[in-house]
């Protein structure tokens, strides 16, 4: 896995610290796998409740940062992740069509409420 460098982490109940990732080669319209190691850097536990609660997701962005695909596939948490705990997740990633140069930005989402980036956490840009 490729380690993620130091990055700002907000103070508050919901914050993520990215540690490492592994991502296969992406091809337009093809689903691949990604592995990510991340830490609950906030003060509140993270819980997935089926398709609700905290989920790992992603955005595909063009080189200028415009969203090509905003709501990427979701990956739930295997268990409650308490403050200070780390988790390694395996996620499906569907590359957009048409072929081109894109940025992949992983983020956590509290489903139907907010993305962690909206609260000050940095997405993991790949």
PDB file of C-alpha atoms in Angstrom:
ATOM      1  CA  UNK A   1       0.000   0.000   0.000  1.00  0.00           C
ATOM      2  CA  UNK A   2       1.159   3.512  -0.744  1.00  0.00           C
ATOM      3  CA  UNK A   3       1.421   5.723   2.332  1.00  0.00           C
ATOM      4  CA  UNK A   4      -0.403   9.048   2.445  1.00  0.00           C
ATOM      5  CA  UNK A   5       1.632  12.064   3.553  1.00  0.00           C
ATOM      6  CA  UNK A   6       0.777  14.297   6.473  1.00  0.00           C
ATOM      7  CA  UNK A   7      -2.347  16.374   5.982  1.00  0.00           C
ATOM      8  CA  UNK A   8      -4.493  18.743   8.007  1.00  0.00           C
ATOM      9  CA  UNK A   9      -7.149  17.114  10.160  1.00  0.00           C
ATOM     10  CA  UNK A  10      -9.925  19.266  11.639  1.00  0.00           C
ATOM     11  CA  UNK A  11     -10.774  19.234  15.311  1.00  0.00           C
ATOM     12  CA  UNK A  12     -14.286  18.043  16.013  1.00  0.00           C
ATOM     13  CA  UNK A  13     -16.570  15.051  16.225  1.00  0.00           C
ATOM     14  CA  UNK A  14     -16.212  13.835  12.608  1.00  0.00           C
ATOM     15  CA  UNK A  15     -12.726  13.843  11.092  1.00  0.00           C
ATOM     16  CA  UNK A  16     -10.723  11.373   9.019  1.00  0.00           C
ATOM     17  CA  UNK A  17      -6.965  10.802   8.741  1.00  0.00           C
ATOM     18  CA  UNK A  18      -5.927   8.895   5.615  1.00  0.00           C
ATOM     19  CA  UNK A  19      -2.976   6.505   6.132  1.00  0.00           C
ATOM     20  CA  UNK A  20      -2.511   4.454   2.953  1.00  0.00           C
ATOM     21  CA  UNK A  21      -4.159   3.265  -0.240  1.00  0.00           C
ATOM     22  CA  UNK A  22      -3.776   0.721  -2.997  1.00  0.00           C
ATOM     23  CA  UNK A  23      -5.508   1.206  -6.326  1.00  0.00           C
ATOM     24  CA  UNK A  24      -5.346  -0.809  -9.503  1.00  0.00           C
ATOM     25  CA  UNK A  25      -5.091   0.700 -12.981  1.00  0.00           C
ATOM     26  CA  UNK A  26      -8.315   2.411 -13.974  1.00  0.00           C
ATOM     27  CA  UNK A  27     -10.047   1.953 -17.344  1.00  0.00           C
ATOM     28  CA  UNK A  28     -13.183   3.744 -18.526  1.00  0.00           C
ATOM     29  CA  UNK A  29     -16.357   1.921 -17.497  1.00  0.00           C
ATOM     30  CA  UNK A  30     -14.505  -0.856 -15.639  1.00  0.00           C
ATOM     31  CA  UNK A  31     -14.918  -1.680 -11.943  1.00  0.00           C
ATOM     32  CA  UNK A  32     -11.719  -2.267  -9.966  1.00  0.00           C
ATOM     33  CA  UNK A  33     -10.848  -2.613  -6.282  1.00  0.00           C
ATOM     34  CA  UNK A  34      -9.216  -0.146  -3.927  1.00  0.00           C
ATOM     35  CA  UNK A  35      -7.879  -0.754  -0.425  1.00  0.00           C
ATOM     36  CA  UNK A  36      -7.691   2.151   1.997  1.00  0.00           C
ATOM     37  CA  UNK A  37      -6.418   2.466   5.562  1.00  0.00           C
ATOM     38  CA  UNK A  38      -7.952   5.338   7.506  1.00  0.00           C
ATOM     39  CA  UNK A  39      -8.335   6.501  11.082  1.00  0.00           C
ATOM     40  CA  UNK A  40     -11.199   8.043  13.008  1.00  0.00           C
ATOM     41  CA  UNK A  41      -9.460  11.306  13.987  1.00  0.00           C
ATOM     42  CA  UNK A  42     -12.624  12.826  15.461  1.00  0.00           C
ATOM     43  CA  UNK A  43     -14.301  12.528  18.848  1.00  0.00           C
ATOM     44  CA  UNK A  44     -17.440  10.597  17.782  1.00  0.00           C
ATOM     45  CA  UNK A  45     -17.698   6.953  16.722  1.00  0.00           C
ATOM     46  CA  UNK A  46     -18.485   6.084  13.091  1.00  0.00           C
ATOM     47  CA  UNK A  47     -21.334   3.647  12.431  1.00  0.00           C
ATOM     48  CA  UNK A  48     -22.740   2.185   9.232  1.00  0.00           C
ATOM     49  CA  UNK A  49     -26.354   1.087   9.401  1.00  0.00           C
ATOM     50  CA  UNK A  50     -26.979  -0.829   6.197  1.00  0.00           C
ATOM     51  CA  UNK A  51     -27.122   1.812   3.455  1.00  0.00           C
ATOM     52  CA  UNK A  52     -27.180   4.623   6.034  1.00  0.00           C
ATOM     53  CA  UNK A  53     -24.674   6.058   8.473  1.00  0.00           C
ATOM     54  CA  UNK A  54     -21.005   6.620   7.656  1.00  0.00           C
ATOM     55  CA  UNK A  55     -19.899   5.170   4.299  1.00  0.00           C
ATOM     56  CA  UNK A  56     -16.713   5.348   2.257  1.00  0.00           C
ATOM     57  CA  UNK A  57     -17.413   6.806  -1.197  1.00  0.00           C
ATOM     58  CA  UNK A  58     -15.630   8.746  -3.921  1.00  0.00           C
ATOM     59  CA  UNK A  59     -15.920  11.467  -6.541  1.00  0.00           C
ATOM     60  CA  UNK A  60     -14.405  11.521 -10.029  1.00  0.00           C
ATOM     61  CA  UNK A  61     -13.234  15.051 -10.886  1.00  0.00           C
ATOM     62  CA  UNK A  62     -11.831  16.591 -14.046  1.00  0.00           C
ATOM     63  CA  UNK A  63      -8.383  18.278 -13.930  1.00  0.00           C
ATOM     64  CA  UNK A  64     -10.035  21.575 -12.862  1.00  0.00           C
ATOM     65  CA  UNK A  65     -11.870  19.929  -9.955  1.00  0.00           C
ATOM     66  CA  UNK A  66     -15.328  19.812 -11.573  1.00  0.00           C
ATOM     67  CA  UNK A  67     -17.380  16.755 -10.649  1.00  0.00           C
ATOM     68  CA  UNK A  68     -17.759  14.153 -13.395  1.00  0.00           C
ATOM     69  CA  UNK A  69     -19.261  11.569 -11.020  1.00  0.00           C
ATOM     70  CA  UNK A  70     -20.236  12.901  -7.591  1.00  0.00           C
ATOM     71  CA  UNK A  71     -21.822   9.881  -5.923  1.00  0.00           C
ATOM     72  CA  UNK A  72     -19.416   6.988  -6.329  1.00  0.00           C
ATOM     73  CA  UNK A  73     -20.180   3.515  -5.023  1.00  0.00           C
ATOM     74  CA  UNK A  74     -20.546   3.184  -1.247  1.00  0.00           C
ATOM     75  CA  UNK A  75     -18.668   0.901   1.141  1.00  0.00           C
ATOM     76  CA  UNK A  76     -20.013   0.415   4.655  1.00  0.00           C
ATOM     77  CA  UNK A  77     -17.896  -0.002   7.757  1.00  0.00           C
ATOM     78  CA  UNK A  78     -17.421  -3.538   9.130  1.00  0.00           C
ATOM     79  CA  UNK A  79     -18.014  -2.419  12.731  1.00  0.00           C
ATOM     80  CA  UNK A  80     -18.203   0.705  14.875  1.00  0.00           C
ATOM     81  CA  UNK A  81     -14.952   2.682  14.469  1.00  0.00           C
ATOM     82  CA  UNK A  82     -14.233   4.554  17.687  1.00  0.00           C
ATOM     83  CA  UNK A  83     -12.087   7.700  17.984  1.00  0.00           C
ATOM     84  CA  UNK A  84      -8.424   6.838  17.482  1.00  0.00           C
ATOM     85  CA  UNK A  85      -9.162   3.485  15.822  1.00  0.00           C
ATOM     86  CA  UNK A  86      -8.046   2.629  12.298  1.00  0.00           C
ATOM     87  CA  UNK A  87      -9.768   0.460   9.717  1.00  0.00           C
ATOM     88  CA  UNK A  88      -8.746  -1.029   6.378  1.00  0.00           C
ATOM     89  CA  UNK A  89     -11.524  -1.096   3.793  1.00  0.00           C
ATOM     90  CA  UNK A  90     -11.788  -2.690   0.374  1.00  0.00           C
ATOM     91  CA  UNK A  91     -13.982  -0.752  -2.020  1.00  0.00           C
ATOM     92  CA  UNK A  92     -15.295  -1.164  -5.560  1.00  0.00           C
ATOM     93  CA  UNK A  93     -14.412   1.746  -7.855  1.00  0.00           C
ATOM     94  CA  UNK A  94     -16.207   2.255 -11.165  1.00  0.00           C
ATOM     95  CA  UNK A  95     -14.175   4.419 -13.566  1.00  0.00           C
ATOM     96  CA  UNK A  96     -16.181   6.976 -15.547  1.00  0.00           C
ATOM     97  CA  UNK A  97     -16.858   7.074 -19.261  1.00  0.00           C
ATOM     98  CA  UNK A  98     -15.569   8.525 -21.548  1.00  0.00           C
ATOM     99  CA  UNK A  99     -11.856   7.778 -21.203  1.00  0.00           C
ATOM    100  CA  UNK A 100      -9.831  10.764 -20.072  1.00  0.00           C
ATOM    101  CA  UNK A 101      -7.695  12.242 -17.314  1.00  0.00           C
ATOM    102  CA  UNK A 102      -9.540  12.385 -14.005  1.00  0.00           C
ATOM    103  CA  UNK A 103      -8.804  12.784 -10.302  1.00  0.00           C
ATOM    104  CA  UNK A 104     -10.260  10.250  -7.892  1.00  0.00           C
ATOM    105  CA  UNK A 105     -11.189  11.734  -4.501  1.00  0.00           C
ATOM    106  CA  UNK A 106     -12.176   9.376  -1.669  1.00  0.00           C
ATOM    107  CA  UNK A 107     -14.299  10.830   1.138  1.00  0.00           C
ATOM    108  CA  UNK A 108     -16.585   9.646   3.911  1.00  0.00           C
ATOM    109  CA  UNK A 109     -20.264  10.494   3.806  1.00  0.00           C
ATOM    110  CA  UNK A 110     -22.882  10.458   6.561  1.00  0.00           C
ATOM    111  CA  UNK A 111     -25.540   9.239   4.172  1.00  0.00           C
ATOM    112  CA  UNK A 112     -28.335  11.728   3.403  1.00  0.00           C
ATOM    113  CA  UNK A 113     -26.651  14.351   5.622  1.00  0.00           C
ATOM    114  CA  UNK A 114     -23.132  15.517   4.636  1.00  0.00           C
ATOM    115  CA  UNK A 115     -19.716  14.638   3.268  1.00  0.00           C
ATOM    116  CA  UNK A 116     -16.811  14.831   5.722  1.00  0.00           C
ATOM    117  CA  UNK A 117     -15.109  17.329   3.365  1.00  0.00           C
ATOM    118  CA  UNK A 118     -17.998  19.704   4.086  1.00  0.00           C
ATOM    119  CA  UNK A 119     -16.927  19.546   7.749  1.00  0.00           C
ATOM    120  CA  UNK A 120     -13.275  20.347   7.013  1.00  0.00           C
ATOM    121  CA  UNK A 121     -11.707  16.910   6.419  1.00  0.00           C
ATOM    122  CA  UNK A 122      -9.585  16.591   3.298  1.00  0.00           C
ATOM    123  CA  UNK A 123     -10.601  13.979   0.736  1.00  0.00           C
ATOM    124  CA  UNK A 124      -7.921  11.534  -0.348  1.00  0.00           C
ATOM    125  CA  UNK A 125      -7.028  12.709  -3.884  1.00  0.00           C
ATOM    126  CA  UNK A 126      -5.469  10.048  -6.084  1.00  0.00           C
TER     127      UNK A 126
END
